[in-house]
Tab-separated table of C-alpha atoms in Angstrom:
chain	number	residue	atom	x	y	z
A	962	MET	CA	-27.851	-17.524	15.559
A	963	ARG	CA	-25.406	-20.427	15.866
A	964	ILE	CA	-21.842	-20.296	14.525
A	965	GLY	CA	-22.850	-22.124	11.303
A	966	GLU	CA	-25.370	-19.414	10.481
A	967	LEU	CA	-22.811	-16.712	11.338
A	968	SER	CA	-20.486	-18.380	8.828
A	969	ARG	CA	-23.201	-18.466	6.111
A	970	ARG	CA	-24.151	-14.818	6.718
A	971	THR	CA	-20.551	-13.564	6.417
A	972	GLY	CA	-18.880	-16.084	4.111
A	973	VAL	CA	-16.167	-16.664	6.730
A	974	PRO	CA	-15.481	-20.415	7.306
A	975	VAL	CA	-16.287	-21.769	10.800
A	976	PRO	CA	-12.627	-22.681	11.604
A	977	THR	CA	-11.599	-19.099	10.730
A	978	ILE	CA	-14.354	-17.723	13.015
A	979	LYS	CA	-13.086	-19.948	15.837
A	980	TYR	CA	-9.551	-18.681	15.202
A	981	TYR	CA	-10.720	-15.055	15.379
A	982	LEU	CA	-12.594	-15.851	18.636
A	983	ARG	CA	-9.444	-17.366	20.175
A	984	GLU	CA	-7.349	-14.400	19.033
A	985	GLY	CA	-9.817	-11.928	20.556
A	986	LEU	CA	-10.821	-10.287	17.244
A	987	LEU	CA	-14.468	-11.244	17.821
A	988	PRO	CA	-16.240	-11.187	21.205
A	989	GLY	CA	-17.622	-14.555	22.367
A	990	GLY	CA	-21.309	-15.387	21.842
A	991	GLU	CA	-23.865	-15.851	24.610
A	992	LEU	CA	-23.469	-19.390	26.012
A	993	THR	CA	-26.768	-21.323	25.847
A	994	SER	CA	-25.156	-24.587	26.943
A	995	PRO	CA	-21.572	-25.513	27.930
A	996	ASN	CA	-20.597	-26.078	24.296
A	997	GLN	CA	-23.057	-23.936	22.354
A	998	ALA	CA	-23.097	-20.159	21.861
A	999	GLN	CA	-25.531	-17.730	20.229
A	1000	TYR	CA	-24.358	-14.838	18.082
A	1001	GLY	CA	-26.180	-11.648	17.059
A	1002	GLU	CA	-26.070	-8.863	14.447
A	1003	PRO	CA	-23.125	-7.100	16.154
A	1004	HIS	CA	-21.103	-10.280	15.567
A	1005	VAL	CA	-22.030	-10.266	11.872
A	1006	HIS	CA	-20.882	-6.675	11.526
A	1007	ARG	CA	-17.702	-7.165	13.545
A	1008	LEU	CA	-16.774	-10.229	11.515
A	1009	LYS	CA	-17.210	-8.314	8.249
A	1010	LEU	CA	-15.001	-5.568	9.682
A	1011	VAL	CA	-12.307	-8.101	10.651
A	1012	ARG	CA	-12.407	-9.623	7.181
A	1013	ALA	CA	-12.101	-6.192	5.552
A	1014	MET	CA	-9.039	-5.383	7.640
A	1015	VAL	CA	-7.321	-8.779	7.300
A	1016	GLU	CA	-8.215	-9.816	3.736
A	1017	VAL	CA	-8.621	-6.520	1.927
A	1018	GLY	CA	-6.464	-4.218	4.092
A	1019	LYS	CA	-3.795	-6.974	4.516
A	1020	LEU	CA	-3.366	-6.170	8.221
A	1021	SER	CA	-1.874	-8.831	10.489
A	1022	VAL	CA	-4.102	-10.425	13.117
A	1023	ALA	CA	-2.120	-8.636	15.858
A	1024	ALA	CA	-2.483	-5.240	14.131
A	1025	THR	CA	-6.221	-5.855	13.572
A	1026	ARG	CA	-6.641	-6.609	17.296
A	1027	ASP	CA	-4.830	-3.356	18.217
A	1028	VAL	CA	-7.147	-1.352	15.968
A	1029	LEU	CA	-10.326	-3.077	17.216
A	1030	GLN	CA	-9.303	-2.537	20.844
A	1031	ALA	CA	-8.762	1.145	20.064
A	1032	ILE	CA	-12.257	1.337	18.500
A	1033	ASP	CA	-13.846	-0.401	21.496
A	1034	GLU	CA	-12.189	1.770	24.154
A	1035	PRO	CA	-14.812	4.476	24.833
A	1036	GLY	CA	-12.299	6.910	26.365
A	1037	ASN	CA	-10.380	7.231	23.069
A	1038	SER	CA	-10.908	10.326	20.936
A	1039	LEU	CA	-11.354	9.878	17.180
A	1040	HIS	CA	-7.905	11.428	16.786
A	1041	GLN	CA	-6.401	8.788	19.104
A	1042	VAL	CA	-8.097	5.865	17.316
A	1043	LEU	CA	-6.819	7.199	13.995
A	1044	GLY	CA	-3.290	7.368	15.380
A	1045	ILE	CA	-3.463	3.691	16.398
A	1046	ALA	CA	-4.918	2.692	13.020
A	1047	GLN	CA	-2.134	4.639	11.287
A	1048	ALA	CA	0.565	2.882	13.325
A	1049	ALA	CA	-1.001	-0.492	12.451
A	1050	VAL	CA	-0.761	0.114	8.701
A	1051	THR	CA	2.711	1.681	8.671
A	1052	PRO	CA	5.410	-0.970	8.164
A	1053	ALA	CA	8.516	-0.975	10.348
A	1054	VAL	CA	11.599	0.646	8.895
A	1055	THR	CA	15.054	-0.932	8.640
A	1056	ALA	CA	18.225	0.902	9.624
A	1057	ALA	CA	20.369	2.853	7.162
A	1058	ASP	CA	23.619	4.801	7.114
A	1059	PRO	CA	23.292	7.511	9.865
A	1060	ASP	CA	24.401	10.422	7.647
A	1061	ALA	CA	22.034	9.436	4.829
A	1062	TRP	CA	19.260	9.021	7.389
A	1063	GLU	CA	19.826	12.415	9.031
A	1064	SER	CA	19.746	14.187	5.682
A	1065	ALA	CA	16.542	12.313	4.706
A	1066	GLU	CA	14.847	13.244	7.993
A	1067	LYS	CA	15.730	16.868	7.329
A	1068	LEU	CA	14.074	16.687	3.887
A	1069	VAL	CA	10.930	15.189	5.479
A	1070	GLU	CA	10.885	17.864	8.189
A	1071	GLU	CA	11.136	20.605	5.548
A	1072	LEU	CA	8.299	19.035	3.549
A	1073	VAL	CA	6.078	18.853	6.655
A	1074	GLU	CA	6.812	22.518	7.432
A	1075	ARG	CA	6.302	23.612	3.824
A	1076	HIS	CA	2.824	22.081	3.836
A	1077	GLY	CA	2.023	23.535	7.280
A	1078	TRP	CA	1.268	20.091	8.703
A	1079	GLU	CA	1.048	19.622	12.451
A	1080	VAL	CA	2.363	16.094	12.919
A	1081	LYS	CA	3.971	14.637	16.057
A	1082	PRO	CA	7.756	14.035	15.811
A	1083	GLY	CA	7.224	10.323	16.595
A	1084	ASN	CA	4.676	9.690	13.791
A	1085	PRO	CA	5.937	6.483	12.094
A	1086	ALA	CA	5.027	7.829	8.645
A	1087	ARG	CA	7.952	10.261	8.991
A	1088	GLN	CA	10.363	7.317	9.199
A	1089	ALA	CA	8.612	5.566	6.309
A	1090	LEU	CA	9.093	8.688	4.183
A	1091	ALA	CA	12.732	9.095	5.276
A	1092	GLN	CA	13.414	5.489	4.265
A	1093	LEU	CA	12.017	6.180	0.793
A	1094	VAL	CA	14.292	9.211	0.462
A	1095	VAL	CA	17.343	7.143	1.500
A	1096	THR	CA	16.374	4.341	-0.910
A	1097	LEU	CA	15.820	6.596	-3.929
A	1098	ARG	CA	19.076	8.503	-3.335
A	1099	ASP	CA	21.002	5.264	-2.855
A	1100	LEU	CA	19.730	4.096	-6.265
A	1101	GLY	CA	20.679	7.394	-7.924
A	1102	GLN	CA	17.007	8.255	-8.502
A	1103	ASP	CA	17.169	11.699	-6.885
A	1104	ASP	CA	15.040	13.238	-9.637
A	1105	LEU	CA	12.060	11.203	-8.367
A	1106	LEU	CA	12.176	13.264	-5.134
A	1107	ASP	CA	10.718	16.091	-7.233
A	1108	VAL	CA	7.285	14.422	-7.147
A	1109	PHE	CA	7.147	14.388	-3.321
A	1110	ASP	CA	5.357	17.751	-3.175
A	1111	ASP	CA	2.787	16.547	-5.738
A	1112	TYR	CA	2.171	13.486	-3.584
A	1113	ALA	CA	1.891	15.647	-0.451
A	1114	ALA	CA	-0.644	17.979	-2.095
A	1115	ALA	CA	-2.693	15.015	-3.361
A	1116	ALA	CA	-2.606	13.342	0.068
A	1117	GLU	CA	-3.808	16.540	1.698
A	1118	ARG	CA	-6.758	16.938	-0.675
A	1119	LEU	CA	-7.775	13.287	-0.159
A	1120	SER	CA	-7.518	13.438	3.641
A	1121	THR	CA	-9.534	16.635	3.779
A	1122	ALA	CA	-12.271	15.222	1.514
A	1123	GLU	CA	-12.366	11.952	3.469
A	1124	LEU	CA	-12.500	13.510	6.929
A	1125	ALA	CA	-15.144	16.046	5.813
A	1126	LEU	CA	-17.299	13.153	4.618
A	1127	ILE	CA	-16.792	11.267	7.877
A	1128	GLY	CA	-17.499	14.423	9.885
A	1129	ARG	CA	-20.982	14.571	8.318
A	1130	ARG	CA	-21.888	11.145	9.753
A	1131	GLU	CA	-24.258	10.777	12.694
A	1132	GLY	CA	-22.842	9.213	15.849
A	1133	LEU	CA	-19.269	8.900	17.040
A	1134	ASP	CA	-19.000	5.113	16.603
A	1135	SER	CA	-19.913	5.466	12.948
A	1136	LYS	CA	-17.346	8.263	12.516
A	1137	VAL	CA	-14.661	6.190	14.197
A	1138	GLU	CA	-15.368	3.151	12.024
A	1139	GLY	CA	-15.378	5.259	8.855
A	1140	ALA	CA	-12.071	6.910	9.753
A	1141	VAL	CA	-10.447	3.561	10.528
A	1142	LEU	CA	-11.691	1.994	7.278
A	1143	GLY	CA	-10.505	5.051	5.361
A	1144	THR	CA	-7.042	4.530	6.843
A	1145	VAL	CA	-6.902	0.754	6.412
A	1146	LEU	CA	-8.595	0.472	2.991
A	1147	GLY	CA	-7.489	3.852	1.627
A	1148	ASP	CA	-4.022	2.490	0.780
A	1149	ALA	CA	-5.542	-0.256	-1.371
A	1150	LEU	CA	-7.895	2.305	-2.942
A	1151	ILE	CA	-5.249	4.821	-3.981
A	1152	GLY	CA	-2.999	1.921	-5.048
A	1153	ALA	CA	-5.620	0.536	-7.425
A	1154	MET	CA	-6.465	4.016	-8.758
A	1155	ARG	CA	-2.771	4.762	-9.367
A	1156	ARG	CA	-2.403	1.555	-11.380
A	1157	LEU	CA	-5.388	2.358	-13.601
A	1158	ALA	CA	-4.305	5.991	-14.094
A	1159	GLN	CA	-0.724	4.883	-14.731
A	1160	ALA	CA	-1.769	2.209	-17.236
A	1161	ASN	CA	-3.697	4.899	-19.106
A	1162	ALA	CA	-0.874	7.481	-18.969
A	1163	SER	CA	1.714	4.861	-19.969
A	1164	HIS	CA	-0.482	3.648	-22.834
A	1165	ARG	CA	-0.626	7.214	-24.179
A	1166	ALA	CA	3.046	8.106	-23.581
A	1167	PHE	CA	5.155	5.001	-23.964
A	1168	GLU	CA	3.495	2.165	-25.815
A	1169	GLY	CA	6.028	0.712	-28.196
A	1170	ALA	CA	8.845	2.946	-26.928
A	1171	ARG	CA	11.300	0.069	-26.575
A	1172	GLY	CA	9.565	-2.583	-28.714
B	1323	MET	CA	35.194	-7.335	-5.703
B	1324	ARG	CA	34.559	-10.457	-3.618
B	1325	ILE	CA	31.164	-11.224	-2.041
B	1326	GLY	CA	32.285	-9.813	1.354
B	1327	GLU	CA	33.021	-6.436	-0.260
B	1328	LEU	CA	29.699	-6.547	-2.136
B	1329	SER	CA	28.004	-7.072	1.243
B	1330	ARG	CA	29.875	-4.128	2.816
B	1331	ARG	CA	29.070	-1.851	-0.129
B	1332	THR	CA	25.334	-2.580	-0.021
B	1333	GLY	CA	24.652	-3.438	3.618
B	1334	VAL	CA	23.082	-6.749	2.520
B	1335	PRO	CA	24.382	-9.710	4.609
B	1336	VAL	CA	26.379	-12.393	2.716
B	1337	PRO	CA	23.808	-15.191	3.378
B	1338	THR	CA	21.069	-12.942	1.943
B	1339	ILE	CA	23.211	-12.234	-1.151
B	1340	LYS	CA	23.702	-15.995	-1.605
B	1341	TYR	CA	19.952	-16.512	-1.278
B	1342	TYR	CA	19.265	-13.862	-3.946
B	1343	LEU	CA	21.871	-15.525	-6.217
B	1344	ARG	CA	20.166	-18.931	-5.810
B	1345	GLU	CA	16.738	-17.380	-6.459
B	1346	GLY	CA	17.987	-15.679	-9.640
B	1347	LEU	CA	17.443	-12.100	-8.401
B	1348	LEU	CA	21.115	-11.313	-8.892
B	1349	PRO	CA	23.289	-12.591	-11.800
B	1350	GLY	CA	26.289	-14.697	-10.763
B	1351	GLY	CA	29.741	-13.126	-10.564
B	1352	GLU	CA	32.702	-13.980	-12.806
B	1353	LEU	CA	34.315	-17.194	-11.545
B	1354	THR	CA	38.023	-16.694	-10.817
B	1355	SER	CA	38.413	-20.157	-9.269
B	1356	PRO	CA	35.954	-23.048	-8.759
B	1357	ASN	CA	34.661	-21.539	-5.491
B	1358	GLN	CA	35.402	-17.839	-5.844
B	1359	ALA	CA	33.575	-15.191	-7.881
B	1360	GLN	CA	34.203	-11.534	-8.642
B	1361	TYR	CA	31.401	-8.948	-8.655
B	1362	GLY	CA	31.265	-5.513	-10.263
B	1363	GLU	CA	29.359	-2.204	-10.067
B	1364	PRO	CA	26.311	-3.626	-11.915
B	1365	HIS	CA	25.968	-6.150	-9.059
B	1366	VAL	CA	26.053	-3.349	-6.474
B	1367	HIS	CA	23.300	-1.490	-8.296
B	1368	ARG	CA	21.167	-4.576	-8.889
B	1369	LEU	CA	21.451	-5.596	-5.244
B	1370	LYS	CA	20.284	-2.138	-4.113
B	1371	LEU	CA	17.359	-2.436	-6.515
B	1372	VAL	CA	16.422	-5.865	-5.118
B	1373	ARG	CA	16.583	-4.539	-1.568
B	1374	ALA	CA	14.375	-1.554	-2.469
B	1375	MET	CA	11.745	-3.860	-3.979
B	1376	VAL	CA	11.819	-6.507	-1.240
B	1377	GLU	CA	12.413	-4.458	1.917
B	1378	VAL	CA	10.847	-1.102	1.092
B	1379	GLY	CA	8.299	-2.090	-1.567
B	1380	LYS	CA	7.419	-5.302	0.346
B	1381	LEU	CA	7.363	-7.381	-2.857
B	1382	SER	CA	7.778	-11.146	-2.559
B	1383	VAL	CA	10.949	-12.736	-3.933
B	1384	ALA	CA	8.910	-14.330	-6.756
B	1385	ALA	CA	7.274	-10.989	-7.692
B	1386	THR	CA	10.669	-9.248	-7.581
B	1387	ARG	CA	12.084	-11.873	-9.965
B	1388	ASP	CA	9.167	-11.340	-12.381
B	1389	VAL	CA	9.785	-7.590	-12.428
B	1390	LEU	CA	13.574	-7.935	-12.847
B	1391	GLN	CA	13.123	-10.403	-15.710
B	1392	ALA	CA	10.769	-7.930	-17.374
B	1393	ILE	CA	13.383	-5.166	-16.981
B	1394	ASP	CA	16.156	-7.379	-18.403
B	1395	GLU	CA	14.201	-8.528	-21.459
B	1396	PRO	CA	15.306	-6.076	-24.178
B	1397	GLY	CA	12.278	-6.752	-26.399
B	1398	ASN	CA	9.843	-5.374	-23.781
B	1399	SER	CA	8.438	-1.888	-24.266
B	1400	LEU	CA	8.310	0.440	-21.254
B	1401	HIS	CA	4.527	-0.005	-21.305
B	1402	GLN	CA	4.928	-3.797	-21.065
B	1403	VAL	CA	7.434	-3.630	-18.186
B	1404	LEU	CA	5.085	-1.293	-16.321
B	1405	GLY	CA	2.219	-3.758	-16.786
B	1406	ILE	CA	4.290	-6.554	-15.251
B	1407	ALA	CA	5.389	-4.325	-12.350
B	1408	GLN	CA	1.732	-3.370	-11.785
B	1409	ALA	CA	0.646	-7.005	-11.679
B	1410	ALA	CA	3.430	-7.764	-9.176
B	1411	VAL	CA	2.228	-5.123	-6.702
B	1412	THR	CA	-1.514	-5.788	-7.049
B	1413	PRO	CA	-2.674	-8.353	-4.466
B	1414	ALA	CA	-4.929	-11.221	-5.531
B	1415	VAL	CA	-8.625	-10.778	-4.893
B	1416	THR	CA	-10.891	-13.217	-3.037
B	1417	ALA	CA	-14.296	-14.238	-4.357
B	1418	ALA	CA	-17.520	-12.482	-3.356
B	1419	ASP	CA	-21.256	-12.808	-3.949
B	1420	PRO	CA	-21.754	-12.744	-7.781
B	1421	ASP	CA	-24.512	-10.092	-7.762
B	1422	ALA	CA	-22.538	-7.797	-5.457
B	1423	TRP	CA	-19.477	-8.381	-7.641
B	1424	GLU	CA	-21.257	-7.618	-10.920
B	1425	SER	CA	-22.660	-4.365	-9.559
B	1426	ALA	CA	-19.211	-3.366	-8.232
B	1427	GLU	CA	-17.578	-4.090	-11.595
B	1428	LYS	CA	-20.169	-1.880	-13.259
B	1429	LEU	CA	-19.326	0.989	-10.880
B	1430	VAL	CA	-15.610	0.546	-11.699
B	1431	GLU	CA	-16.333	0.474	-15.443
B	1432	GLU	CA	-18.345	3.696	-15.165
B	1433	LEU	CA	-15.543	5.361	-13.207
B	1434	VAL	CA	-12.949	4.312	-15.819
B	1435	GLU	CA	-15.171	5.702	-18.605
B	1436	ARG	CA	-15.926	8.912	-16.703
B	1437	HIS	CA	-12.203	9.632	-16.400
B	1438	GLY	CA	-11.573	8.699	-20.043
B	1439	TRP	CA	-9.014	6.063	-19.071
B	1440	GLU	CA	-7.881	3.479	-21.609
B	1441	VAL	CA	-7.262	0.408	-19.454
B	1442	LYS	CA	-7.335	-3.232	-20.563
B	1443	PRO	CA	-10.369	-5.221	-19.306
B	1444	GLY	CA	-8.010	-7.731	-17.604
B	1445	ASN	CA	-6.029	-5.129	-15.606
B	1446	PRO	CA	-5.908	-6.599	-12.049
B	1447	ALA	CA	-6.419	-3.153	-10.491
B	1448	ARG	CA	-10.032	-3.287	-11.762
B	1449	GLN	CA	-10.673	-6.341	-9.581
B	1450	ALA	CA	-8.873	-4.746	-6.632
B	1451	LEU	CA	-11.168	-1.718	-6.942
B	1452	ALA	CA	-14.298	-3.881	-7.323
B	1453	GLN	CA	-13.358	-5.754	-4.156
B	1454	LEU	CA	-13.119	-2.461	-2.256
B	1455	VAL	CA	-16.587	-1.481	-3.518
B	1456	VAL	CA	-18.042	-4.850	-2.401
B	1457	THR	CA	-16.331	-4.555	1.007
B	1458	LEU	CA	-17.495	-0.995	1.712
B	1459	ARG	CA	-21.080	-1.753	0.666
B	1460	ASP	CA	-21.103	-4.928	2.749
B	1461	LEU	CA	-20.091	-2.879	5.792
B	1462	GLY	CA	-22.790	-0.258	5.110
B	1463	GLN	CA	-20.139	2.372	4.295
B	1464	ASP	CA	-21.617	3.357	0.918
B	1465	ASP	CA	-21.041	7.051	1.605
B	1466	LEU	CA	-17.270	6.419	1.383
B	1467	LEU	CA	-17.739	5.549	-2.315
B	1468	ASP	CA	-18.223	9.301	-2.822
B	1469	VAL	CA	-14.451	9.845	-2.474
B	1470	PHE	CA	-13.602	7.462	-5.330
B	1471	ASP	CA	-13.634	10.263	-7.918
B	1472	ASP	CA	-11.340	12.381	-5.728
B	1473	TYR	CA	-8.944	9.435	-5.514
B	1474	ALA	CA	-9.141	8.889	-9.278
B	1475	ALA	CA	-8.377	12.554	-10.012
B	1476	ALA	CA	-5.444	12.525	-7.567
B	1477	ALA	CA	-4.085	9.287	-9.045
B	1478	GLU	CA	-4.271	10.766	-12.531
B	1479	ARG	CA	-2.360	13.915	-11.559
B	1480	LEU	CA	0.341	11.867	-9.808
B	1481	SER	CA	0.765	9.414	-12.700
B	1482	THR	CA	1.013	12.232	-15.219
B	1483	ALA	CA	3.615	14.109	-13.136
B	1484	GLU	CA	5.613	10.922	-12.530
B	1485	LEU	CA	5.637	9.725	-16.129
B	1486	ALA	CA	6.489	13.232	-17.407
B	1487	LEU	CA	9.496	13.240	-15.092
B	1488	ILE	CA	10.565	9.792	-16.233
B	1489	GLY	CA	10.053	10.751	-19.867
B	1490	ARG	CA	12.686	13.491	-19.445
B	1491	ARG	CA	15.363	10.930	-18.505
B	1492	GLU	CA	18.145	9.965	-20.891
B	1493	GLY	CA	18.259	6.322	-21.977
B	1494	LEU	CA	15.589	3.672	-22.005
B	1495	ASP	CA	17.060	1.536	-19.204
B	1496	SER	CA	16.975	4.519	-16.881
B	1497	LYS	CA	13.366	5.258	-17.891
B	1498	VAL	CA	12.348	1.657	-17.303
B	1499	GLU	CA	13.993	1.532	-13.883
B	1500	GLY	CA	12.391	4.833	-12.848
B	1501	ALA	CA	8.941	3.708	-13.966
B	1502	VAL	CA	9.273	0.407	-12.093
B	1503	LEU	CA	10.470	2.115	-8.904
B	1504	GLY	CA	7.628	4.624	-9.183
B	1505	THR	CA	5.181	1.733	-9.322
B	1506	VAL	CA	6.775	-0.350	-6.566
B	1507	LEU	CA	7.707	2.453	-4.143
B	1508	GLY	CA	4.902	4.854	-5.062
B	1509	ASP	CA	2.410	2.932	-2.909
B	1510	ALA	CA	4.617	3.344	0.165
B	1511	LEU	CA	5.126	7.011	-0.741
B	1512	ILE	CA	1.459	7.952	-1.088
B	1513	GLY	CA	0.697	5.813	1.993
B	1514	ALA	CA	3.164	7.716	4.158
B	1515	MET	CA	1.978	11.081	2.781
B	1516	ARG	CA	-1.657	10.178	3.442
B	1517	ARG	CA	-0.834	9.349	7.069
B	1518	LEU	CA	0.940	12.662	7.643
B	1519	ALA	CA	-1.810	14.658	5.915
B	1520	GLN	CA	-4.488	12.692	7.764
B	1521	ALA	CA	-2.788	13.164	11.155
B	1522	ASN	CA	-2.750	16.902	10.459
B	1523	ALA	CA	-6.375	17.042	9.255
B	1524	SER	CA	-7.548	14.871	12.159
B	1525	HIS	CA	-5.617	17.006	14.658
B	1526	ARG	CA	-7.423	20.078	13.356
B	1527	ALA	CA	-10.892	18.531	13.037
B	1528	PHE	CA	-11.312	15.894	15.702
B	1529	GLU	CA	-8.855	16.151	18.560
B	1530	GLY	CA	-10.779	15.631	21.794
B	1531	ALA	CA	-14.022	14.831	19.954
B	1532	ARG	CA	-14.707	11.715	21.995
B	1533	GLY	CA	-12.304	12.272	24.939
């Protein structure tokens, strides 16, 4: 199909497709003349995947390219691809007071040990968690740290359920894509679920409390 | 204290403080001369709160202002403030094929009913969830929809634990601030926990699977 048809099939505007081609998010089509290319079903699927990561998962174009390159590299294990996808969705952390930071890292380390998690020391989610600890303490919200173990237990149940489901898939490429989408879209999923559950719990507990 | 001391106390650079003052995120200090203002402890706390929302919660300046205005408005119930905080952290949704959208909304409605949640029809998290359903189906990842009920159950447990904790606080302002921070920072918290739990589960299940 030509690029116009690719646009109709996916709902992605032609200029956006050309941008993704230039940025290396989408492999080029087969050239049928110097300025005309043909695209196939793999392009349709890849374009939908790019859109899911950029528009729904809110990944940057650079982060999306990192993840797609990790998927395409046949030597990568599923565990390695997941690590790259995780790094892509974990925001960078800003510096804090060294003493506060050291104490927060200790709390994270204890939590990881308490849950028996085997996680590399350099995993960026450790820093993300330490930053949350520093922030909550700095705001005098130390009591909120009491929910960290509830969050850890919930995260563990979700990861186990998700990876079990992906493990039942046929074919490694399909497993890899499922694991990456679970990582990239899972944040939006649990975020939306939390808001619905919270709206319900707040409705029952607090409506009118300050009105 | 002068603005330089406010900067030292909070770690926020003076130009950033001036920007927040112009944008109405921080109330002005008490003028002691035409071009000099004094700031107090409430400014220190408010500035830390702004930084937590903008830098850690990744809220836009406009969304942060909406949430702070909701906190400051004494007529708002805790339930109302939470609703505004929820809207601020829920990204806008892009359009999709109407049939696919209608079917996704039906799935979301059934899920909400199945969990007995009382949630307003206009809650933006419903649309966020419907968009995830459309995206996963479009990518042929329908099997991943099977984890939605696990996510819903986890979200419900977390919301209940969090709101119970906040309900035990003294004073409505403290409850409101805790609920808002739970909403704004809770996404980063469950995100980081999911990555650690997933790294552990993936390490156990998949390491070397494609190597």
